[in-house]
Tab-separated table of C-alpha atoms and ligand atoms in Angstrom:
chain	number	residue	atom	x	y	z
A	607	MET	CA	-0.138	-0.005	-0.188
A	608	LEU	CA	1.374	3.282	-0.995
A	609	ILE	CA	1.744	5.923	1.740
A	610	PRO	CA	1.554	9.718	0.990
A	611	LEU	CA	3.992	12.109	1.653
A	612	ASP	CA	2.848	13.605	4.828
A	613	ASN	CA	3.144	16.985	6.163
A	614	ASN	CA	6.471	16.157	8.145
A	615	ILE	CA	8.264	15.274	4.751
A	616	LEU	CA	6.308	18.522	2.823
A	617	GLN	CA	7.893	20.531	5.471
A	618	GLU	CA	11.081	19.564	5.333
A	619	ILE	CA	11.488	19.988	1.755
A	620	ALA	CA	9.935	23.245	2.366
A	621	GLN	CA	12.742	24.209	4.732
A	622	THR	CA	15.799	22.623	2.839
A	623	TYR	CA	14.521	24.195	-0.909
A	624	GLY	CA	12.363	27.129	0.204
A	625	THR	CA	9.276	27.928	-1.510
A	626	PRO	CA	7.348	27.891	-3.387
A	627	VAL	CA	8.285	24.448	-4.676
A	628	TYR	CA	6.701	21.703	-6.845
A	629	VAL	CA	7.277	18.109	-5.330
A	630	TYR	CA	6.304	14.907	-6.961
A	631	HIS	CA	5.726	11.411	-5.074
A	632	ALA	CA	7.919	8.889	-7.569
A	633	GLU	CA	6.044	6.119	-5.877
A	634	LYS	CA	2.903	7.417	-6.954
A	635	ILE	CA	3.459	7.670	-10.208
A	636	ALA	CA	4.603	4.264	-10.622
A	637	ASP	CA	1.152	3.372	-8.464
A	638	GLN	CA	-0.861	5.135	-10.953
A	639	PHE	CA	1.125	3.015	-13.884
A	640	LYS	CA	0.434	0.049	-12.354
A	641	LYS	CA	-2.971	0.629	-11.934
A	642	LEU	CA	-3.171	0.856	-15.429
A	643	THR	CA	-1.117	-2.211	-16.481
A	644	THR	CA	-3.228	-4.070	-13.898
A	645	ALA	CA	-6.606	-3.048	-15.250
A	646	PHE	CA	-5.850	-3.875	-18.644
A	647	THR	CA	-4.162	-6.926	-18.133
A	648	GLY	CA	-4.449	-9.216	-21.223
A	649	VAL	CA	-5.782	-6.338	-23.636
A	650	ASN	CA	-3.372	-5.340	-26.401
A	651	ALA	CA	-2.905	-1.452	-25.112
A	652	ARG	CA	-0.059	0.415	-24.813
A	653	PHE	CA	-0.021	3.674	-23.239
A	654	PHE	CA	1.949	7.048	-24.064
A	655	TYR	CA	2.495	9.362	-21.048
A	656	ALA	CA	1.226	12.785	-22.119
A	657	CYS	CA	4.560	14.942	-21.385
A	658	LYS	CA	3.105	18.024	-21.853
A	659	ALA	CA	1.462	17.570	-18.238
A	660	LEU	CA	4.793	17.891	-16.542
A	661	THR	CA	8.002	17.937	-18.950
A	662	ASN	CA	11.011	17.445	-16.222
A	663	ILE	CA	13.656	15.236	-17.816
A	664	SER	CA	13.958	13.188	-14.245
A	665	ILE	CA	10.342	12.564	-14.088
A	666	LEU	CA	10.494	11.628	-17.753
A	667	LYS	CA	13.536	9.245	-16.867
A	668	TYR	CA	11.611	7.945	-14.218
A	669	ILE	CA	8.337	6.973	-16.385
A	670	ARG	CA	10.664	5.565	-18.906
A	671	SER	CA	12.116	3.495	-15.769
A	672	LEU	CA	8.356	2.068	-15.176
A	673	GLY	CA	8.437	0.959	-19.186
A	674	CYS	CA	5.725	3.519	-20.132
A	675	ASN	CA	6.046	5.216	-23.725
A	676	ILE	CA	5.654	9.139	-24.410
A	677	ASP	CA	3.304	10.979	-26.140
A	678	CYS	CA	4.423	14.702	-27.100
A	679	SER	CA	2.795	17.539	-28.123
A	680	SER	CA	5.456	19.497	-29.738
A	681	ILE	CA	8.810	18.421	-31.746
A	682	ASN	CA	10.564	20.018	-28.631
A	683	GLU	CA	8.849	17.505	-26.388
A	684	VAL	CA	10.405	15.213	-28.903
A	685	HIS	CA	13.493	16.063	-28.211
A	686	ILE	CA	13.067	16.335	-24.729
A	687	ALA	CA	11.714	12.460	-24.887
A	688	LEU	CA	15.059	11.317	-26.484
A	689	LYS	CA	17.173	12.944	-24.196
A	690	ALA	CA	15.411	11.479	-21.467
A	691	GLY	CA	16.145	8.185	-23.457
A	692	PHE	CA	12.815	7.295	-25.060
A	693	ALA	CA	13.474	5.130	-28.146
A	694	PRO	CA	12.104	6.088	-30.910
A	695	ALA	CA	9.427	4.088	-31.319
A	696	ASN	CA	7.876	4.556	-28.381
A	697	ILE	CA	8.093	8.388	-28.703
A	698	LEU	CA	4.041	9.267	-30.169
A	699	TYR	CA	4.455	12.712	-31.869
A	700	THR	CA	0.592	14.193	-32.142
A	701	SER	CA	0.286	17.627	-32.191
A	702	ASN	CA	-1.706	20.084	-34.035
A	703	GLY	CA	-1.677	23.365	-36.231
A	704	ILE	CA	1.757	22.574	-36.856
A	705	ALA	CA	4.332	23.614	-40.162
A	706	PHE	CA	5.212	20.799	-41.986
A	707	GLU	CA	8.689	21.253	-41.124
A	708	GLU	CA	7.882	19.945	-37.824
A	709	ILE	CA	6.638	16.461	-39.201
A	710	GLN	CA	9.539	16.117	-41.371
A	711	THR	CA	11.888	16.226	-38.318
A	712	ALA	CA	9.932	13.710	-36.393
A	713	VAL	CA	9.909	11.664	-39.445
A	714	GLU	CA	14.026	11.983	-39.880
A	715	LEU	CA	13.588	11.214	-35.719
A	716	GLY	CA	11.826	8.144	-36.839
A	717	VAL	CA	9.345	8.374	-34.483
A	718	ASN	CA	5.126	7.521	-34.805
A	719	ILE	CA	3.072	10.694	-35.641
A	720	ASN	CA	-0.252	11.759	-35.727
A	721	ILE	CA	-1.301	14.266	-38.464
A	722	ASP	CA	-4.453	16.150	-37.345
A	723	SER	CA	-4.840	18.445	-40.742
A	724	LEU	CA	-6.090	17.567	-44.548
A	725	SER	CA	-3.064	20.133	-45.729
A	726	ASN	CA	-0.422	18.657	-43.203
A	727	LEU	CA	-1.562	14.826	-44.570
A	728	GLU	CA	-1.748	15.867	-48.058
A	729	LYS	CA	2.308	17.520	-47.576
A	730	PHE	CA	3.000	13.993	-46.074
A	731	GLY	CA	1.575	11.968	-49.177
A	732	LYS	CA	3.628	14.519	-51.566
A	733	THR	CA	6.613	14.240	-49.517
A	734	TYR	CA	6.580	10.285	-48.325
A	735	GLY	CA	3.853	8.427	-50.166
A	736	HIS	CA	3.797	4.918	-48.956
A	737	LEU	CA	7.099	4.740	-47.078
A	738	TYR	CA	5.914	6.238	-43.389
A	739	PRO	CA	3.695	5.053	-41.455
A	740	VAL	CA	1.485	7.330	-40.026
A	741	GLY	CA	-1.805	8.104	-38.055
A	742	ILE	CA	-5.082	10.373	-38.600
A	743	ARG	CA	-6.134	12.579	-35.786
A	744	LEU	CA	-10.366	12.639	-36.113
A	745	LEU	CA	-12.226	15.207	-34.977
A	746	PRO	CA	-15.222	13.001	-33.749
A	747	ASN	CA	-18.025	15.342	-32.668
A	748	ILE	CA	-18.140	13.953	-29.270
A	749	MET	CA	-18.751	16.397	-26.485
A	750	ALA	CA	-16.939	15.008	-23.656
A	751	GLY	CA	-14.242	16.822	-20.313
A	752	GLY	CA	-14.823	18.664	-17.480
A	753	ASN	CA	-15.385	22.105	-19.205
A	754	LEU	CA	-15.543	23.732	-22.529
A	755	LYS	CA	-11.568	24.784	-22.634
A	756	ILE	CA	-10.507	21.062	-22.086
A	757	SER	CA	-12.784	19.613	-24.251
A	758	THR	CA	-11.690	18.869	-27.760
A	759	GLY	CA	-13.845	16.743	-29.533
A	760	HIS	CA	-16.684	18.542	-30.134
A	761	GLU	CA	-17.825	20.591	-33.300
A	762	ASN	CA	-16.562	23.817	-33.232
A	763	SER	CA	-13.085	22.420	-32.050
A	764	LYS	CA	-9.673	22.760	-33.965
A	765	PHE	CA	-8.386	19.305	-33.138
A	766	GLY	CA	-8.021	16.573	-36.010
A	767	ILE	CA	-9.648	16.246	-39.419
A	768	PRO	CA	-13.538	16.260	-39.111
A	769	VAL	CA	-15.250	12.829	-39.459
A	770	TYR	CA	-17.425	13.653	-42.041
A	771	GLN	CA	-14.548	15.023	-44.396
A	772	LEU	CA	-13.594	10.905	-44.639
A	773	ASN	CA	-13.420	11.407	-48.678
A	774	GLN	CA	-11.482	13.976	-48.420
A	775	ILE	CA	-8.904	11.888	-46.342
A	776	LEU	CA	-9.593	8.931	-48.164
A	777	ALA	CA	-9.396	10.306	-52.012
A	778	LEU	CA	-5.457	11.855	-50.354
A	779	VAL	CA	-5.010	8.433	-49.139
A	780	GLU	CA	-5.220	6.696	-52.158
A	781	ARG	CA	-3.560	10.019	-54.543
A	782	TYR	CA	-0.614	9.151	-52.781
A	783	LYS	CA	-0.679	5.915	-51.340
A	784	LEU	CA	-0.563	6.446	-47.454
A	785	ARG	CA	0.336	3.996	-44.854
A	786	ILE	CA	-2.519	4.571	-42.790
A	787	VAL	CA	-1.659	2.658	-39.434
A	788	GLY	CA	-3.255	4.658	-36.915
A	789	LEU	CA	-6.770	6.351	-35.942
A	790	HIS	CA	-6.364	8.695	-33.361
A	791	ILE	CA	-8.933	10.625	-31.484
A	792	HIS	CA	-8.565	12.344	-28.176
A	793	THR	CA	-12.141	14.243	-26.653
A	794	GLY	CA	-11.102	15.655	-23.809
A	795	SER	CA	-9.459	16.065	-20.278
A	796	GLU	CA	-11.215	15.086	-16.783
A	797	ILE	CA	-13.406	12.271	-18.829
A	798	LYS	CA	-15.273	10.355	-16.064
A	799	ASP	CA	-17.784	8.688	-18.193
A	800	VAL	CA	-16.277	5.308	-19.880
A	801	GLU	CA	-19.018	5.586	-22.603
A	802	VAL	CA	-17.243	8.411	-24.138
A	803	PHE	CA	-14.315	6.048	-24.971
A	804	ILE	CA	-16.570	3.436	-26.262
A	805	LYS	CA	-18.130	6.208	-28.366
A	806	VAL	CA	-14.774	6.941	-30.158
A	807	ALA	CA	-14.312	2.817	-30.676
A	808	ASP	CA	-17.412	2.931	-32.340
A	809	ILE	CA	-16.508	5.679	-34.773
A	810	PHE	CA	-13.270	3.276	-34.929
A	811	PHE	CA	-15.378	0.587	-35.812
A	812	GLU	CA	-17.041	1.955	-38.675
A	813	LEU	CA	-13.772	3.637	-40.199
A	814	ALA	CA	-11.765	0.688	-39.778
A	815	PRO	CA	-12.636	-1.101	-42.881
A	816	HIS	CA	-11.511	1.848	-45.149
A	817	PHE	CA	-7.945	1.366	-43.587
A	818	PRO	CA	-6.427	-1.931	-44.477
A	819	GLU	CA	-3.095	-1.344	-43.019
A	820	LEU	CA	-4.981	-0.194	-39.870
A	821	GLU	CA	-2.657	-1.422	-36.655
A	822	PHE	CA	-3.706	0.762	-33.822
A	823	LEU	CA	-6.484	2.973	-32.561
A	824	ASP	CA	-5.103	5.443	-30.221
A	825	MET	CA	-7.836	6.963	-27.972
A	826	GLY	CA	-6.142	9.775	-26.595
A	827	GLY	CA	-6.232	10.758	-23.087
A	828	GLY	CA	-8.376	12.437	-20.390
A	829	PHE	CA	-8.806	10.055	-18.097
A	830	LYS	CA	-10.347	11.671	-14.620
A	831	VAL	CA	-8.636	12.288	-11.231
A	832	PRO	CA	-10.516	13.189	-8.281
A	833	TYR	CA	-9.596	16.943	-7.417
A	834	LYS	CA	-12.311	17.303	-4.923
A	835	GLU	CA	-12.415	15.390	-1.807
A	836	ASN	CA	-15.266	12.169	-2.187
A	837	GLU	CA	-14.816	12.902	-6.027
A	838	GLN	CA	-14.372	9.841	-8.518
A	839	GLY	CA	-11.884	9.530	-11.116
A	840	THR	CA	-12.444	7.250	-14.516
A	841	ASP	CA	-12.945	3.647	-13.158
A	842	ILE	CA	-10.027	2.394	-14.912
A	843	TYR	CA	-10.937	-1.567	-14.966
A	844	LEU	CA	-14.908	-0.865	-16.427
A	845	LEU	CA	-12.915	0.771	-19.252
A	846	ALA	CA	-10.620	-2.162	-19.582
A	847	GLN	CA	-13.717	-4.520	-19.751
A	848	GLU	CA	-14.924	-2.290	-21.947
A	849	VAL	CA	-12.467	-1.702	-24.420
A	850	SER	CA	-11.433	-5.208	-24.418
A	851	ALA	CA	-14.919	-6.313	-25.089
A	852	VAL	CA	-14.753	-4.042	-28.199
A	853	LEU	CA	-11.668	-5.199	-29.524
A	854	ASN	CA	-13.163	-8.537	-29.446
A	855	LYS	CA	-15.688	-7.370	-31.327
A	856	PHE	CA	-13.223	-5.871	-34.173
A	857	ASP	CA	-11.496	-9.233	-34.164
A	858	ALA	CA	-14.817	-10.761	-35.113
A	859	THR	CA	-15.666	-8.634	-37.563
A	860	TYR	CA	-12.337	-7.698	-39.410
A	861	GLY	CA	-10.681	-10.885	-38.362
A	862	LYS	CA	-7.791	-8.831	-37.156
A	863	LYS	CA	-6.289	-8.071	-33.890
A	864	PHE	CA	-5.813	-3.992	-33.220
A	865	GLN	CA	-3.676	-2.604	-30.685
A	866	VAL	CA	-5.259	0.299	-28.224
A	867	TRP	CA	-3.186	3.373	-27.448
A	868	PHE	CA	-3.823	5.599	-24.478
A	869	GLU	CA	-1.931	9.081	-23.791
A	870	PRO	CA	-2.736	9.410	-19.942
A	871	GLY	CA	-1.259	12.771	-18.874
A	872	LYS	CA	-2.921	13.528	-15.147
A	873	PHE	CA	-3.742	10.309	-14.454
A	874	LEU	CA	0.235	9.306	-14.112
A	875	VAL	CA	1.270	12.483	-12.717
A	876	SER	CA	-1.181	14.907	-11.008
A	877	GLU	CA	-1.893	13.336	-8.002
A	878	ALA	CA	1.806	12.484	-7.318
A	879	GLY	CA	2.202	16.521	-7.367
A	880	SER	CA	1.783	19.047	-4.182
A	881	PHE	CA	2.498	22.538	-4.792
A	882	ILE	CA	3.966	24.208	-1.202
A	883	THR	CA	3.371	27.683	-0.674
A	884	GLN	CA	3.776	30.400	2.240
A	885	VAL	CA	1.411	32.779	3.383
A	886	ASN	CA	3.081	36.146	2.854
A	887	VAL	CA	0.310	38.417	4.102
A	888	LEU	CA	-3.560	38.302	5.715
A	889	LYS	CA	-5.706	40.679	5.074
A	890	THR	CA	-9.189	41.441	5.743
A	891	ASN	CA	-12.184	43.646	4.161
A	892	THR	CA	-16.076	43.516	5.122
A	893	ASN	CA	-16.407	40.505	3.622
A	894	LEU	CA	-12.986	38.166	3.458
A	895	ASN	CA	-10.668	36.727	4.628
A	896	PHE	CA	-7.432	36.989	2.180
A	897	ALA	CA	-4.422	34.464	2.705
A	898	GLY	CA	-1.990	36.068	0.270
A	899	ILE	CA	0.231	33.505	-0.711
A	900	ASN	CA	4.005	33.676	-2.255
A	901	SER	CA	2.566	32.501	-5.742
A	902	GLY	CA	-0.139	33.021	-8.345
A	903	PHE	CA	-0.898	32.178	-11.765
A	904	ASN	CA	2.368	32.366	-12.765
A	905	HIS	CA	3.110	28.929	-11.144
A	906	LEU	CA	-0.634	27.417	-11.083
A	907	ILE	CA	-3.167	29.126	-13.368
A	908	ARG	CA	-5.483	26.174	-13.442
A	909	PRO	CA	-7.858	27.787	-11.328
A	910	MET	CA	-7.687	30.851	-12.571
A	911	PHE	CA	-7.920	29.503	-16.547
A	912	TYR	CA	-10.224	26.164	-15.753
A	913	ASP	CA	-12.038	27.663	-12.500
A	914	SER	CA	-10.460	24.394	-11.522
A	915	TYR	CA	-10.552	23.148	-7.912
A	916	HIS	CA	-7.715	22.029	-6.417
A	917	ARG	CA	-7.789	21.016	-2.392
A	918	ILE	CA	-5.572	23.004	-0.083
A	919	THR	CA	-4.291	22.341	3.736
A	920	ASN	CA	-2.760	24.572	5.362
A	921	ILE	CA	-0.057	22.190	7.029
A	922	SER	CA	1.757	24.067	9.661
A	923	ASN	CA	-1.396	24.782	11.805
A	924	THR	CA	-3.325	21.784	11.648
A	925	GLU	CA	-5.016	21.130	14.980
A	926	ALA	CA	-6.696	24.914	14.631
A	927	PRO	CA	-10.022	25.337	13.952
A	928	THR	CA	-11.062	26.221	10.693
A	929	LYS	CA	-12.294	29.617	8.741
A	930	GLU	CA	-13.297	30.237	5.493
A	931	TYR	CA	-10.155	32.328	3.250
A	932	ALA	CA	-9.647	33.893	0.259
A	933	VAL	CA	-6.233	32.213	-0.904
A	934	VAL	CA	-4.950	34.885	-3.452
A	935	GLY	CA	-1.471	35.574	-5.236
A	936	ASN	CA	0.681	38.201	-5.022
A	937	ILE	CA	0.780	39.078	-9.177
A	938	CYS	CA	-0.728	42.109	-10.109
A	939	GLU	CA	-4.058	40.781	-11.227
A	940	THR	CA	-6.997	38.862	-9.611
A	941	ASP	CA	-4.965	35.443	-8.824
A	942	THR	CA	-7.512	33.835	-6.686
A	943	PHE	CA	-6.914	30.175	-5.978
A	944	ALA	CA	-10.074	29.923	-3.853
A	945	TRP	CA	-12.638	32.179	-2.843
A	946	ASN	CA	-14.050	30.822	0.322
A	947	ARG	CA	-12.164	28.222	1.230
A	948	PRO	CA	-12.057	26.632	5.085
A	949	LEU	CA	-8.769	26.085	5.766
A	950	ASN	CA	-7.280	25.535	9.226
A	951	GLU	CA	-6.181	29.245	10.841
A	952	VAL	CA	-3.900	30.473	8.489
A	953	ARG	CA	-1.144	32.634	10.350
A	954	GLU	CA	1.603	34.286	8.333
A	955	GLY	CA	4.498	32.394	7.474
A	956	ASP	CA	2.345	28.912	7.345
A	957	LEU	CA	2.511	26.761	4.614
A	958	LEU	CA	-0.570	26.175	1.945
A	959	VAL	CA	-0.230	22.731	-0.005
A	960	PHE	CA	-1.880	22.586	-3.248
A	961	HIS	CA	-2.665	18.936	-3.891
A	962	ASN	CA	-2.865	17.045	-6.572
A	963	ALA	CA	-0.864	19.461	-8.418
A	964	GLY	CA	1.425	17.279	-10.805
A	965	ALA	CA	0.000	17.885	-13.759
A	966	TYR	CA	-0.353	20.990	-15.681
A	967	GLY	CA	1.076	22.703	-12.727
A	968	PHE	CA	4.818	23.761	-13.494
A	969	GLU	CA	4.203	23.470	-16.861
A	970	MET	CA	1.806	26.018	-17.120
A	971	GLY	CA	4.099	28.482	-15.384
A	972	SER	CA	5.480	31.507	-16.551
A	973	ASN	CA	7.633	34.193	-15.458
A	974	TYR	CA	5.246	36.878	-15.558
A	975	ASN	CA	5.610	40.129	-13.475
A	976	SER	CA	9.153	38.717	-13.142
A	977	ARG	CA	8.648	36.442	-10.752
A	978	PHE	CA	10.533	33.006	-10.708
A	979	LEU	CA	9.556	29.219	-11.589
A	980	PRO	CA	9.324	27.522	-8.902
A	981	ALA	CA	12.050	24.529	-7.953
A	982	GLN	CA	11.136	21.030	-8.674
A	983	VAL	CA	11.856	18.368	-5.944
A	984	LEU	CA	11.315	14.472	-6.694
A	985	HIS	CA	11.060	12.002	-4.050
A	986	LYS	CA	11.787	8.710	-4.532
A	987	ASN	CA	12.978	5.584	-2.302
A	988	GLY	CA	12.200	8.059	0.825
A	989	GLN	CA	14.418	11.037	-0.384
A	990	ALA	CA	14.283	13.934	-1.528
A	991	HIS	CA	16.141	15.276	-4.906
A	992	LEU	CA	16.097	18.797	-6.377
A	993	ILE	CA	15.301	18.084	-10.106
A	994	ARG	CA	14.768	21.588	-10.663
A	995	LYS	CA	16.524	24.964	-9.187
A	996	ARG	CA	14.634	27.835	-9.010
A	997	ASP	CA	15.019	30.591	-10.884
A	998	GLU	CA	17.314	33.143	-10.363
A	999	LEU	CA	17.639	36.831	-11.649
A	1000	ALA	CA	20.266	35.920	-14.680
A	1001	ASP	CA	17.568	33.791	-15.871
A	1002	LEU	CA	14.838	36.303	-16.579
A	1003	TRP	CA	17.578	38.561	-18.761
A	1004	ARG	CA	18.895	35.461	-20.107
A	1005	ASN	CA	17.678	35.503	-23.710
A	1006	GLN	CA	17.685	39.377	-23.880
A	1007	ILE	CA	19.647	41.443	-26.063
A	1008	GLU	CA	20.027	44.989	-23.975
A	1009	LEU	CA	20.500	47.632	-26.619
A	1010	ASP	CA	21.906	51.146	-26.340
B	625	LLP	N1	-3.486	13.577	-25.958
B	625	LLP	C1	-3.949	14.331	-26.349
B	625	LLP	C2	-3.876	14.393	-27.772
B	625	LLP	C3	-3.880	15.873	-25.471
B	625	LLP	O1	-4.285	17.265	-26.527
B	625	LLP	C4	-4.251	15.811	-24.373
B	625	LLP	C5	-4.415	17.067	-23.176
B	625	LLP	C6	-3.689	14.408	-23.757
B	625	LLP	C7	-3.469	13.458	-24.475
B	625	LLP	C8	-3.442	14.409	-22.155
B	625	LLP	O2	-4.919	14.379	-21.156
B	625	LLP	P1	-4.776	14.232	-19.694
B	625	LLP	O3	-4.721	12.546	-19.711
B	625	LLP	O4	-3.614	14.736	-19.137
B	625	LLP	O5	-6.311	15.129	-19.436
B	625	LLP	N2	-3.792	21.715	-19.374
B	625	LLP	C9	-5.331	21.231	-18.783
B	625	LLP	C10	-5.853	20.073	-19.704
B	625	LLP	C11	-5.559	20.059	-21.482
B	625	LLP	C12	-4.668	19.462	-21.811
B	625	LLP	C13	-4.563	19.429	-23.191
B	625	LLP	N3	-4.107	18.164	-24.079
B	625	LLP	C14	-5.580	21.000	-17.339
B	625	LLP	O6	-4.898	21.919	-16.768
B	625	LLP	O7	-6.414	20.367	-17.169
């Protein structure tokens, strides 16, 4: 049974490395990967970690050591994945809206590729014809995911080639003898409803006969993790069961065994991450008690960008009675993490921890207001390791060119 990082450990890390600091629990990542592979035992499935969630090289090396593959959303992520030691065959490149040159580089690097526009598919056909296997990212017209900002499969989404443009896809396949080995659909993030994945599988089922060289069916990522107390995540076991049944149906109908691919980001790293901040100032006005912390949307933008909920705990005063606080940042913007959040009484200097912050936390950070990006620490085998130094002043003007 996995023992979570307790408050003492988090406090020690804050003391050693300062705050704000992201802390990742290696064994929790391993535990999540194990859950996936256990649930999908006997199913012909491959998992590619969607590294846009967290790209620190030490995390990537750790994830590779677990036997997981990697999904990249930019050519730079592909370079980082290679640097972390992933073999090209275990790297998937699923991007959107990119220049064809990036795809050419991906071909040179020998990684798996999904293409998300007719225009790039045509360029791909003209350049490589049947030579290089490729997958197609489709837009299914399925509304799914936590909210519109993280939903990618609906009618007005920019992602993928709309399924109704099948004839145009097929014309390109025919003209350039494209070797289509995969179909890809990612409908969004925080998808609790397993049926969404099955709807995707149904679309694949309809399309499969059009692509005789098809080998894999890529259902993307988007498994929900529980952010709130008492919330449920995606039932991975149910998903595995249903996907297995679908694959059997493919086999029975088409006499062919397809492999199913997934690209989980959050599922692998979100719950493993804690973000430790410190309270700079307390303030009250007529309606609110503000707890002003030494961070802001420059370090964790999810609450402001998606209205996301992150559990927050005061690890410095755990026995005190609770009061409601507006937890706010120190950026010159309204960077409110939570409006009326019950917390054990907060004092200036207390440490507030944001939970479930491993995915899209540090990664969506910035240097806005010329603030430093936080340090990152990986806690592994009972030991804390610094895996990224906090920025320093020189980082802020590193690429700037000073004119007289
Ligand atoms: N595959 C593709 C093609 C994707 O676009 C994404 C996420 C994933 C996989 C991984 O999804 P996950 O398993 O992490 O939900 N930044 C947002 C979510 C948007 C992610 C964009 N794409 C957040 O903080 O919730």
